mmCIF file of C-alpha atoms in Angstrom:
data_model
loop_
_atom_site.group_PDB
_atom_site.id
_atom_site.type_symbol
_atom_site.label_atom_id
_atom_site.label_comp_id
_atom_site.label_asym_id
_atom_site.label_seq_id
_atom_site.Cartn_x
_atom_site.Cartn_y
_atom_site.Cartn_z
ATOM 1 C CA UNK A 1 -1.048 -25.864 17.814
ATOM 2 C CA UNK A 2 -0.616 -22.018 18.131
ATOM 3 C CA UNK A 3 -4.139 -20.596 19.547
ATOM 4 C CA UNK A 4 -5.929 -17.005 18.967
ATOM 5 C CA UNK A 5 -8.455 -15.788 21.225
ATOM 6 C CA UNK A 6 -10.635 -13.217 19.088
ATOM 7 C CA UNK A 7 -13.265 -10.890 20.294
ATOM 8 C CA UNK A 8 -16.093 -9.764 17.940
ATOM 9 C CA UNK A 9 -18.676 -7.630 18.653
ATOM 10 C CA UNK A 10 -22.138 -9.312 18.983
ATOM 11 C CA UNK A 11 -23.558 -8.417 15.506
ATOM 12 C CA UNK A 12 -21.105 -10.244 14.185
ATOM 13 C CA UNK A 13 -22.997 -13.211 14.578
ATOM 14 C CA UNK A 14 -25.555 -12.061 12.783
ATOM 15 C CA UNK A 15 -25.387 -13.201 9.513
ATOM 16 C CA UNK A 16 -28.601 -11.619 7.858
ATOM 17 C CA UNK A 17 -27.266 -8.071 8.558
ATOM 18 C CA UNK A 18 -23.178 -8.263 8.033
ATOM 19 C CA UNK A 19 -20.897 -5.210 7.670
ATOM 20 C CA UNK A 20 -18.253 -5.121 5.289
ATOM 21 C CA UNK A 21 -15.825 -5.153 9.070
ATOM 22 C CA UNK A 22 -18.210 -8.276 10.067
ATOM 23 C CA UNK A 23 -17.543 -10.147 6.983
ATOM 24 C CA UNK A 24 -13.475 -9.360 7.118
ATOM 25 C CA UNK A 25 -13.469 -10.800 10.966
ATOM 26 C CA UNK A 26 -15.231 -13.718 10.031
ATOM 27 C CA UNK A 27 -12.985 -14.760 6.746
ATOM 28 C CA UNK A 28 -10.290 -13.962 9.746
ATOM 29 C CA UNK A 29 -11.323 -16.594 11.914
ATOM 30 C CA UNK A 30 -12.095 -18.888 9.441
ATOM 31 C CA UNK A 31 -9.248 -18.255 7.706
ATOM 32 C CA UNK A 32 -6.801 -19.058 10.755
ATOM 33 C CA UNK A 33 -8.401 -22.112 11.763
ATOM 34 C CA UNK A 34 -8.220 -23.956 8.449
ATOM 35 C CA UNK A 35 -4.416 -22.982 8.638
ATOM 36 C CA UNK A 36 -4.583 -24.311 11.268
ATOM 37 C CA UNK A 37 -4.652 -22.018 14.200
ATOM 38 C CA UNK A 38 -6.770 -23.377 17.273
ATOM 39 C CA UNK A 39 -9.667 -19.971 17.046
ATOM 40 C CA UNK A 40 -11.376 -19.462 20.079
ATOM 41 C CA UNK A 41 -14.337 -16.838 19.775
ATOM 42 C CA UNK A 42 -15.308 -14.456 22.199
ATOM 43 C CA UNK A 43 -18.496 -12.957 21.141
ATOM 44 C CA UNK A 44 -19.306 -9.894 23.176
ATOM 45 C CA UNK A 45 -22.938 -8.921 23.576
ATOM 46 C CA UNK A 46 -23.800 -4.748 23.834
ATOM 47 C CA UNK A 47 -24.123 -1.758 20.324
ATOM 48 C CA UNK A 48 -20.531 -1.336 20.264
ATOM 49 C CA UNK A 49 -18.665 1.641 20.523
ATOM 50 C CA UNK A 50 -21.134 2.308 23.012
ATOM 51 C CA UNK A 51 -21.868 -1.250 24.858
ATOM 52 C CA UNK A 52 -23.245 0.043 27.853
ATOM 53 C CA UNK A 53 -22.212 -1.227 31.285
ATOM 54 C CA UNK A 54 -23.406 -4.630 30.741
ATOM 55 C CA UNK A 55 -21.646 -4.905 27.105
ATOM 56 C CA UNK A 56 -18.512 -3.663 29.321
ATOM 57 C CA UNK A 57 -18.301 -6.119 32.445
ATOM 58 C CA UNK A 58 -19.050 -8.859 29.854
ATOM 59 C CA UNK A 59 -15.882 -8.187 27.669
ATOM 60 C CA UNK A 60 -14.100 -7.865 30.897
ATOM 61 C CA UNK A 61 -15.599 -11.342 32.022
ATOM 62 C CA UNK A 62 -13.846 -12.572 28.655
ATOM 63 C CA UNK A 63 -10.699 -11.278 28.801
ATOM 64 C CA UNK A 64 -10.389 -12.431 32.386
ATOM 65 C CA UNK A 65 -11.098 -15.791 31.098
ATOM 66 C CA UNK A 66 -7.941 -15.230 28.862
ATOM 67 C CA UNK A 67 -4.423 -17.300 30.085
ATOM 68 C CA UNK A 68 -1.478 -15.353 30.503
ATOM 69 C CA UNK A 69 0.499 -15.207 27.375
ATOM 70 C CA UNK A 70 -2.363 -15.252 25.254
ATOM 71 C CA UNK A 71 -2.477 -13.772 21.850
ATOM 72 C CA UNK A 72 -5.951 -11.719 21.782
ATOM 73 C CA UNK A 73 -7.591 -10.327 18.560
ATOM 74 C CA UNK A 74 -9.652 -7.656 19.025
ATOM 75 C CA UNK A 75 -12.085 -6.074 16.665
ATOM 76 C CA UNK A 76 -12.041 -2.187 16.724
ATOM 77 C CA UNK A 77 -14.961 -1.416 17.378
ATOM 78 C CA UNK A 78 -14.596 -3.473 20.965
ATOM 79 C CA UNK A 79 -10.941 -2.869 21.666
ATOM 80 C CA UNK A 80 -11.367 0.906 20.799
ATOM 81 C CA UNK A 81 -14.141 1.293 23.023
ATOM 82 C CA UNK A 82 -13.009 -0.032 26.354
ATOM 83 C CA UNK A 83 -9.009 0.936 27.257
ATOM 84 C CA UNK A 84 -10.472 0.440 30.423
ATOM 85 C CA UNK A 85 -10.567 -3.147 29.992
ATOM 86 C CA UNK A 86 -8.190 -3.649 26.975
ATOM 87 C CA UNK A 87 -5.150 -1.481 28.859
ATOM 88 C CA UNK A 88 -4.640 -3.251 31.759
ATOM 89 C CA UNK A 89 -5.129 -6.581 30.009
ATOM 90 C CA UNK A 90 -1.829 -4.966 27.758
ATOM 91 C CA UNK A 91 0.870 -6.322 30.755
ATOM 92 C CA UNK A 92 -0.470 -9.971 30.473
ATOM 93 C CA UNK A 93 -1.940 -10.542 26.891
ATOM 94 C CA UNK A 94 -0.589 -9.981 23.588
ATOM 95 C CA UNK A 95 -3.326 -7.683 22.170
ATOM 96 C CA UNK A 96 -3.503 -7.381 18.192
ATOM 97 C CA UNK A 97 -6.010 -4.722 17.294
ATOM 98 C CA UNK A 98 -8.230 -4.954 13.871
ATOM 99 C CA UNK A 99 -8.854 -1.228 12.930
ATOM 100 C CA UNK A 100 -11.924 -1.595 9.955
ATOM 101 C CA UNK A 101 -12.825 2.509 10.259
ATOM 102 C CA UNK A 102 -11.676 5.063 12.757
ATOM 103 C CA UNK A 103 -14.308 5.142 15.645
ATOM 104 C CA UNK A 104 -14.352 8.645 15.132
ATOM 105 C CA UNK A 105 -14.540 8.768 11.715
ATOM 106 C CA UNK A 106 -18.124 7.709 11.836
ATOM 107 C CA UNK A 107 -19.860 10.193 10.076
ATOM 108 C CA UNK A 108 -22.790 11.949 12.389
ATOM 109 C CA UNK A 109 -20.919 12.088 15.373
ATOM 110 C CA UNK A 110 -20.532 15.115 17.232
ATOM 111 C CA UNK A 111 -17.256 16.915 18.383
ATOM 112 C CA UNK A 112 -17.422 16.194 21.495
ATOM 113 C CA UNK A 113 -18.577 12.597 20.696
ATOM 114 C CA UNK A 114 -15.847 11.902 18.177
ATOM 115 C CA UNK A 115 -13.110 13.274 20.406
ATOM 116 C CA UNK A 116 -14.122 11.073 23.381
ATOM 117 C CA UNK A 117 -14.262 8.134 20.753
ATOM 118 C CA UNK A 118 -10.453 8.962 19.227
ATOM 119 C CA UNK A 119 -9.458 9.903 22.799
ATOM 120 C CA UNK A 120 -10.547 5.990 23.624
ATOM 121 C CA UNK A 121 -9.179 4.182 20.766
ATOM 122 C CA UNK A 122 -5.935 5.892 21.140
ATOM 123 C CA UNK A 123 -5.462 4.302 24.742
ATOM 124 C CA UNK A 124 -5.873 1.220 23.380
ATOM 125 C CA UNK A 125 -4.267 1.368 20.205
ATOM 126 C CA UNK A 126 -0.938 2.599 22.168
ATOM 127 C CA UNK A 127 -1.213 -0.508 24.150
ATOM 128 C CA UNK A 128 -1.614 -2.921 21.859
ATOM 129 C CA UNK A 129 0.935 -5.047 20.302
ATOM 130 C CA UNK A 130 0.145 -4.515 16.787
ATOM 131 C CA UNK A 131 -2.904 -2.840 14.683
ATOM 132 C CA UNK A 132 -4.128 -4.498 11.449
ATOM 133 C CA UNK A 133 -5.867 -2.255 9.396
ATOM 134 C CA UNK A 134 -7.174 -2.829 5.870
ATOM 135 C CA UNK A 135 -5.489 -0.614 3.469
ATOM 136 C CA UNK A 136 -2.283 1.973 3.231
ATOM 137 C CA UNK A 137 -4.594 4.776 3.582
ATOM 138 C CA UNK A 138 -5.984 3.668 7.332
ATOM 139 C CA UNK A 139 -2.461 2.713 8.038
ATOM 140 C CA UNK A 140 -1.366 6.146 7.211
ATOM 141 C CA UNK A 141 -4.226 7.652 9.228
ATOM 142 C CA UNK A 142 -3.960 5.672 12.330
ATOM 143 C CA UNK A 143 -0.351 6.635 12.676
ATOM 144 C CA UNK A 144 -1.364 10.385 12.066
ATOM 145 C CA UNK A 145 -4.261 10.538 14.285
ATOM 146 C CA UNK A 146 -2.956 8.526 17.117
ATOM 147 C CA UNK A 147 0.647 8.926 16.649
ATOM 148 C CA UNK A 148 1.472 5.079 16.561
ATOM 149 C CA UNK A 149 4.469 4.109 15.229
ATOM 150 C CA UNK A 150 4.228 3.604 11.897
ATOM 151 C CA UNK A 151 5.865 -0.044 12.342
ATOM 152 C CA UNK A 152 3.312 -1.658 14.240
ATOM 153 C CA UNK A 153 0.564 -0.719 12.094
ATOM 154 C CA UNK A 154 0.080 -3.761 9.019
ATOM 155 C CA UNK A 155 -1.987 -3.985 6.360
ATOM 156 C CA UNK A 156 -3.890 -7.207 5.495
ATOM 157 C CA UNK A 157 -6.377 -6.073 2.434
ATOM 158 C CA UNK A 158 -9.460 -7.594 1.998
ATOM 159 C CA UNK A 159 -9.474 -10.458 0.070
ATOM 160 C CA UNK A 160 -12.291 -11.143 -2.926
ATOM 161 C CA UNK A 161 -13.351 -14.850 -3.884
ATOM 162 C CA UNK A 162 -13.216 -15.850 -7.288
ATOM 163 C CA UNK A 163 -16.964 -15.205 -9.464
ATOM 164 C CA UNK A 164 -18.201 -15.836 -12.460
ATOM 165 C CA UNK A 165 -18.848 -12.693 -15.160
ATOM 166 C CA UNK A 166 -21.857 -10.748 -14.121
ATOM 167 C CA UNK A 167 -24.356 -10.982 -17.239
ATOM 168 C CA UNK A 168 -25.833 -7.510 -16.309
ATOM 169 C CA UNK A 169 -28.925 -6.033 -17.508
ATOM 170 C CA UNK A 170 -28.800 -4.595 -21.043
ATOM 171 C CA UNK A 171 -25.380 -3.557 -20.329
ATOM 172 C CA UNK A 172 -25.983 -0.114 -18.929
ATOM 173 C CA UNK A 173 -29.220 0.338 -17.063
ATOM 174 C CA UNK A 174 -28.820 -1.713 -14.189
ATOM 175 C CA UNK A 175 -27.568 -0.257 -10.947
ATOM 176 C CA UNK A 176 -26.529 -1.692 -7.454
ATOM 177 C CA UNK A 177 -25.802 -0.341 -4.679
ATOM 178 C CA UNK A 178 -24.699 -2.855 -1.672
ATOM 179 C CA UNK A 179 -24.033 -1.004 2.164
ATOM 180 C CA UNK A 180 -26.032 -0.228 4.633
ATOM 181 C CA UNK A 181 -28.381 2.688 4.788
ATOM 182 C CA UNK A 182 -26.488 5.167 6.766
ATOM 183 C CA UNK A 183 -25.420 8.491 6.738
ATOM 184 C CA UNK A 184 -21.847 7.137 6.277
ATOM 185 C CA UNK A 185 -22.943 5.689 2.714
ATOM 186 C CA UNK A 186 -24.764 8.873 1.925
ATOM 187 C CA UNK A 187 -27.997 7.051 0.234
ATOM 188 C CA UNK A 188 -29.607 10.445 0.366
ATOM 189 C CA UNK A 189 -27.206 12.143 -2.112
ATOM 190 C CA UNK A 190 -27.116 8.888 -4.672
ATOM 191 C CA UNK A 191 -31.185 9.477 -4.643
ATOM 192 C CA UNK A 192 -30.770 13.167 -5.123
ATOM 193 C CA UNK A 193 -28.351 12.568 -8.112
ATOM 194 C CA UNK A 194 -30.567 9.674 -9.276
ATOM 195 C CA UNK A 195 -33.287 12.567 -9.817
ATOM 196 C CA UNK A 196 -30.899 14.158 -11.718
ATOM 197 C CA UNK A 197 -30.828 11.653 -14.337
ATOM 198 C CA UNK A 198 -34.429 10.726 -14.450
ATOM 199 C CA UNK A 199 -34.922 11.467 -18.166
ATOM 200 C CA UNK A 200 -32.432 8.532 -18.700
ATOM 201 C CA UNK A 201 -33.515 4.370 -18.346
ATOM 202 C CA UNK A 202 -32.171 3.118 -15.562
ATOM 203 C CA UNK A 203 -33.198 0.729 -11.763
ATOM 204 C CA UNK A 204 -31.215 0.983 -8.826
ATOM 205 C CA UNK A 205 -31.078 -1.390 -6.020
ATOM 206 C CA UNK A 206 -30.280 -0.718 -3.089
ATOM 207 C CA UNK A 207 -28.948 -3.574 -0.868
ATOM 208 C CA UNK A 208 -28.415 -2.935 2.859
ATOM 209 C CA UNK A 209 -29.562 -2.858 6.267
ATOM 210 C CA UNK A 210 -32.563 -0.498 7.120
ATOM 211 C CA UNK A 211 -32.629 -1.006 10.899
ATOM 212 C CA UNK A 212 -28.663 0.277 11.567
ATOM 213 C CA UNK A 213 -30.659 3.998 11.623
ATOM 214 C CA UNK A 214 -33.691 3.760 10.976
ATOM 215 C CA UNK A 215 -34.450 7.637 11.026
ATOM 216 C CA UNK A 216 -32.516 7.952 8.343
ATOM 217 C CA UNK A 217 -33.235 4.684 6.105
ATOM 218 C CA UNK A 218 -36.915 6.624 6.894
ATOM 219 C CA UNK A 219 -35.499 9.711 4.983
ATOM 220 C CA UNK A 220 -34.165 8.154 2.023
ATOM 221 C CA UNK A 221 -37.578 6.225 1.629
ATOM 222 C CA UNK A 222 -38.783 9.530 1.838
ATOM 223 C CA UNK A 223 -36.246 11.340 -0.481
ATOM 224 C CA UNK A 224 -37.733 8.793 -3.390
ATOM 225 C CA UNK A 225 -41.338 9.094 -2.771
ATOM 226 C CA UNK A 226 -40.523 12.799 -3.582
ATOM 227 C CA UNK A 227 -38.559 12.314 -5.877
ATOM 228 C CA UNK A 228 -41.213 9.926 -7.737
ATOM 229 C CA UNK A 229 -39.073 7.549 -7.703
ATOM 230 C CA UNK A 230 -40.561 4.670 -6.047
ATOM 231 C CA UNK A 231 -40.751 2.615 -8.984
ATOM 232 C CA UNK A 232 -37.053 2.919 -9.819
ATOM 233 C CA UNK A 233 -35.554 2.888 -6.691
ATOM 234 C CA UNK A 234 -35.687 0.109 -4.514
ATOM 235 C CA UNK A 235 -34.593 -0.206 -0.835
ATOM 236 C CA UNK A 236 -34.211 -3.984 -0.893
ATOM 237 C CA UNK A 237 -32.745 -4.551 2.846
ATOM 238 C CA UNK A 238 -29.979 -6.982 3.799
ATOM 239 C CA UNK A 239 -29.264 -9.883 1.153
ATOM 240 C CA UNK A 240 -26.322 -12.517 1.400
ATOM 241 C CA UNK A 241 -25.728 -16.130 -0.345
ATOM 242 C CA UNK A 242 -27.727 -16.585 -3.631
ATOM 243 C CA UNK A 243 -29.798 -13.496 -3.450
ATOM 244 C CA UNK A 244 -27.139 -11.243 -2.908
ATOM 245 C CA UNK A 245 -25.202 -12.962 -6.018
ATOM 246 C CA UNK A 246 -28.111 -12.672 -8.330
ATOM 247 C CA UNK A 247 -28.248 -8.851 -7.658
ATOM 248 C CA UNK A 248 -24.360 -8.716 -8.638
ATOM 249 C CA UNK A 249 -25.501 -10.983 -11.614
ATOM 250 C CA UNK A 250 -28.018 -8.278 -12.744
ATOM 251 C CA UNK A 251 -25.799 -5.061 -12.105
ATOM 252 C CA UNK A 252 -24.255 -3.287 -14.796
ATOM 253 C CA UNK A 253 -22.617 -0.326 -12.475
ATOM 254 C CA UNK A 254 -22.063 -1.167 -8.616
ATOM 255 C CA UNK A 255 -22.224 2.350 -6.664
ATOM 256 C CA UNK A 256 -20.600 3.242 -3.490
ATOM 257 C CA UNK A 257 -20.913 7.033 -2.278
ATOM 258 C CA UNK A 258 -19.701 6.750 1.076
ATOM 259 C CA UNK A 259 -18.201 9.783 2.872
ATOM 260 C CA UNK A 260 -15.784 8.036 4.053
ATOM 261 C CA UNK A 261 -14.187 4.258 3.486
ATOM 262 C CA UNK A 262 -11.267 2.249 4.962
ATOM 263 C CA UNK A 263 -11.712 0.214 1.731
ATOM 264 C CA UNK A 264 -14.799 -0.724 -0.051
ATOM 265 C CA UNK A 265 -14.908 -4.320 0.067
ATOM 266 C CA UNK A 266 -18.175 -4.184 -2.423
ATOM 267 C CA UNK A 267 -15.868 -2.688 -5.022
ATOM 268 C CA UNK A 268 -13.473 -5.594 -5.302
ATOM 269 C CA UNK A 269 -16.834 -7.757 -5.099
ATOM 270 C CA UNK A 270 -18.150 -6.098 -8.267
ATOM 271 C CA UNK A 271 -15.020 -6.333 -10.330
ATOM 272 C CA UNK A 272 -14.177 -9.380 -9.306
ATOM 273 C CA UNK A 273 -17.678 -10.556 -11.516
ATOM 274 C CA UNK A 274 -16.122 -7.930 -14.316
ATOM 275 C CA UNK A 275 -18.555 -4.993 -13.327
ATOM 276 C CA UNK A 276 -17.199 -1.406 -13.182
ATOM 277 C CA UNK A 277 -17.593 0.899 -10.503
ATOM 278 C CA UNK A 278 -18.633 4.314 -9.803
ATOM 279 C CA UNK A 279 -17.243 5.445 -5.827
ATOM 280 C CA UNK A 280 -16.299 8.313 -4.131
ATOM 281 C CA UNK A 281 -12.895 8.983 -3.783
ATOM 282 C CA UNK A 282 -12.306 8.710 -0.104
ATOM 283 C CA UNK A 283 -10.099 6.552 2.242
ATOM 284 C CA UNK A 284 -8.795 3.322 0.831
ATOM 285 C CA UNK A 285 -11.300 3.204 -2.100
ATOM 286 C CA UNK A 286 -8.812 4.180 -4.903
ATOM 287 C CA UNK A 287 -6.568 0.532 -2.992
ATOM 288 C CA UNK A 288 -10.057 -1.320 -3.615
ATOM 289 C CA UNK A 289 -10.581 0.198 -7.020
ATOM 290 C CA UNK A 290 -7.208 0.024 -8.448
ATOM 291 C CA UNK A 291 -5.840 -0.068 -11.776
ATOM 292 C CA UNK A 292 -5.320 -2.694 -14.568
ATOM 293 C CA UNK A 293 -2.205 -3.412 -15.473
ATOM 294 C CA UNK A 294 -1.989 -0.917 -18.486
ATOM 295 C CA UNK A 295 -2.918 1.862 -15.923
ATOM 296 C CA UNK A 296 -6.565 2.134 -16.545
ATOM 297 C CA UNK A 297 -9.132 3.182 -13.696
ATOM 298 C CA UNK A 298 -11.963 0.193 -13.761
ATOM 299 C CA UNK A 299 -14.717 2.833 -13.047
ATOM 300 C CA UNK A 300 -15.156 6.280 -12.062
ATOM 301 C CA UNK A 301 -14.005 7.956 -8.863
ATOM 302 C CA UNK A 302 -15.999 11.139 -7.807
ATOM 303 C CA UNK A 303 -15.321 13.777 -5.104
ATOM 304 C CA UNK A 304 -17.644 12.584 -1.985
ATOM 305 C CA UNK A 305 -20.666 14.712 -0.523
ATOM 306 C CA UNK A 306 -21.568 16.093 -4.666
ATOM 307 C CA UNK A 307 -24.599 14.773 -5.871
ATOM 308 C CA UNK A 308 -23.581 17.058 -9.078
ATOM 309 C CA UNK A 309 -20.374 15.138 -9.681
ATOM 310 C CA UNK A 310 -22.312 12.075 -8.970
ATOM 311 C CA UNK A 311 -24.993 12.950 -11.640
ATOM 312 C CA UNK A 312 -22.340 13.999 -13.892
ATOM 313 C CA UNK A 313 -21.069 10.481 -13.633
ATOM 314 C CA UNK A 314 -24.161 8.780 -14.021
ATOM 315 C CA UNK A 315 -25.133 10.773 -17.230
ATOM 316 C CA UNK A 316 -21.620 9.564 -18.598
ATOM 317 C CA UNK A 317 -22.076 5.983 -17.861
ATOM 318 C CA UNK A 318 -26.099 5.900 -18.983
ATOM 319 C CA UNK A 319 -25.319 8.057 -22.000
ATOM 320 C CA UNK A 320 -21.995 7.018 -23.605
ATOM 321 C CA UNK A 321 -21.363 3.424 -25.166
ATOM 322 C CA UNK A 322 -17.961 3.985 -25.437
ATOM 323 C CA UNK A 323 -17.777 4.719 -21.585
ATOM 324 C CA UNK A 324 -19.282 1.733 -21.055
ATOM 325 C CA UNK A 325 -17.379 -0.072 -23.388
ATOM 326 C CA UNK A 326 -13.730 0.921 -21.828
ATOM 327 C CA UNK A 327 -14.501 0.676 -18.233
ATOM 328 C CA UNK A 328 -16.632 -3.309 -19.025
ATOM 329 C CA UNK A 329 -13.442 -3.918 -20.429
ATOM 330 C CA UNK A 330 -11.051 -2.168 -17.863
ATOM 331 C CA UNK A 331 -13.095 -4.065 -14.941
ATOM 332 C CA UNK A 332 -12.389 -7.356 -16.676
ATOM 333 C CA UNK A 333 -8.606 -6.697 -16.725
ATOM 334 C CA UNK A 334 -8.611 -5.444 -13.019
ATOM 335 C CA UNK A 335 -10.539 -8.990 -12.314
ATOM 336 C CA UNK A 336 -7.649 -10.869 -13.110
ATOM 337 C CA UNK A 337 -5.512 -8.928 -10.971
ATOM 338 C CA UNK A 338 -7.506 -9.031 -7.382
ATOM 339 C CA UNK A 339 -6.451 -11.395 -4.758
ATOM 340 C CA UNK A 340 -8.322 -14.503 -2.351
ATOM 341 C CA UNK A 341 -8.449 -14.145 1.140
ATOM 342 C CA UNK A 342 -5.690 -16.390 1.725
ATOM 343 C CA UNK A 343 -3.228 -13.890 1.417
ATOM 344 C CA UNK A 344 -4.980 -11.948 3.799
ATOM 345 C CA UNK A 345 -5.284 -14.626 6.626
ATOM 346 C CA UNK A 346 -1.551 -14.734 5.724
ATOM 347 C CA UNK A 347 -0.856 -11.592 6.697
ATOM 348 C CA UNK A 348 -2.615 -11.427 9.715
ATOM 349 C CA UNK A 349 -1.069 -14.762 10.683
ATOM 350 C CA UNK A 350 2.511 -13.465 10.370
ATOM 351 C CA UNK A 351 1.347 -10.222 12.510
ATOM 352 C CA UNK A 352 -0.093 -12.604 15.550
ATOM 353 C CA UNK A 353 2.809 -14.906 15.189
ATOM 354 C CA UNK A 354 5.731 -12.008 16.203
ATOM 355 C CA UNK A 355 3.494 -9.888 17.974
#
């Protein structure tokens, strides 16, 4: 029986609050051991990228623990974090890296911040067997930023599980917006277009975690009492299972406005249920997106940080039937084309197997 040992970060365990990266390593290890694969799980406690000294000498404690020979996944935000660990490690292990986002990428950070982060992650990313990102636009970014060789960077996309058509609302009115509330997703600018378009029907939910930053998930709240917009938008918190498929159910749009995105696992989510999208058009969210086979766009794709362009879209989609009409239809056509997660534990199986 061929064995993985994979590291996660702690949160991962924590099902009421999953990331888009949480949910991709845990459809990874499931994935791999109904293939098959003997999965042995190495949850390390600590706020990765910055676990502290405890967070540290416990992921050392793991890895320690780990026999010669052994092939060792390692989510990004751990392995990225700790080359002090991780490099070492490199001469006895056979380290496969999962890259979700760039540390440094992480919108908020400061220079100095984001240059120690990349300056990190590049140790360990040059020592590693093989990276696994989740789209050709990380891939290409990885190998630019970090000068990897292009070769030993793969891409398993996210996979999407089959579900049914989403009724909607009335077919225009209903918006949802799943991600958590943080600067990254830029919350703040879909309120301040939201105001833009107040003299049109529409509710927009917003599903997420509040506690990630709570500062800021304090200044959207804010942003829509002034806005006067308390009754229209809603900051709903984290949802999964049945609750979080009844608010797909009820969407008519899905939003993502993210400043930046190694994918947008939310958007393949929505069309796989036939709902268009309306994203920003950063990182691997035109991969997610995609086209149906005739070449149509199932949604819009705006420029990120522009609550004008954002607006713009939104008056489009609320306004025009006929807008609505092509991208419900171009959404259905894309749902045929998406792919399960088998594929993707596939991949990532064939990268562990000949790294």
């Amino acid at each position: 029986m061929k064995t993985v040992h994979v590291v996660l970060p702690g949160r991962v365990v924590e099902a009421a609050v999953p990331s888009g990266g949480d949910a991709y390593d845990r459809r990874i290890c499931d994935g791999l051991a109904a293939a098959g694969w003997s999965v042995r799980e190495l949850v390390i406690p600590g706020d990765w990228p910055r676990p502290g000294p405890a967070g540290v000498a416990a992921l050392a404690a793991g890895i320690a623990e780990c026999p010669d020979g052994a092939v060792v996944l390692v989510d990004g935000l751990v392995a990225g974090a700790a080359p002090e660990v991780l490099v070492p490690a490199a001469d006895r292990l056979r380290l496969v890296v999962i890259v979700h986002l760039p540390l440094a990428d992480e919108t908020g950070l400061a220079p100095a911040a984001a240059d120690e982060l990349a300056a990190r992650e590049r140790r360990t990313l040059h020592a590693a067997a093989a990276v696994v990102v989740t789209s050709g636009w990380s891939a290409r970014r990885l190998v630019e930023l970090h000068d990897l060789p292009a070769d030993r960077v793969h891409v398993a996309h996210p996979g999407v599980d089959p579900a049914p058509l989403a009724p909607g609302t009335d077919g225009a009115s209903g918006l949802l917006c799943v991600a958590a509330v943080t600067p990254l997703k830029a919350q703040d600018l879909l309120v301040t277009a939201l105001a833009r378009v107040a003299d049109l029907p529409w509710r927009c939910r917003c599903v997420g975690d509040l506690d990630r930053v709570p500062d800021y998930a304090a200044r959207v709240r804010e942003l829509v009492r002034q806005h006067r917009l308390t009754d229209r938008i809603e900051l709903a918190g984290p949802r999964t299972g049945a609750e979080l498929a009844a608010d797909y159910a009820a969407a008519d749009l899905v939003l993502l406005v993210s400043h930046a995105e190694s994918y947008g696992m939310v958007l393949t989510e929505a069309l796989a249920r036939g709902i268009p999208v309306l994203a920003t058009d950063v990182g691997g969210v035109p991969e997610a997106v995609g086209r149906t086979p005739d070449g149509s766009l199932p949604g819009m794709l705006i420029p990120p940080g522009d609550p004008a362009a954002l607006a713009a879209a939104l008056r489009r989609w609320l306004a025009r039937g006929e807008t609505r009409r092509q991208l419900r239809d171009a959404a259905r056509a894309r749902r045929a084309t998406l792919t399960g997660w088998q594929a993707t534990v596939a991949t990532v199986a064939g990268v562990l197997e000949v790294s």
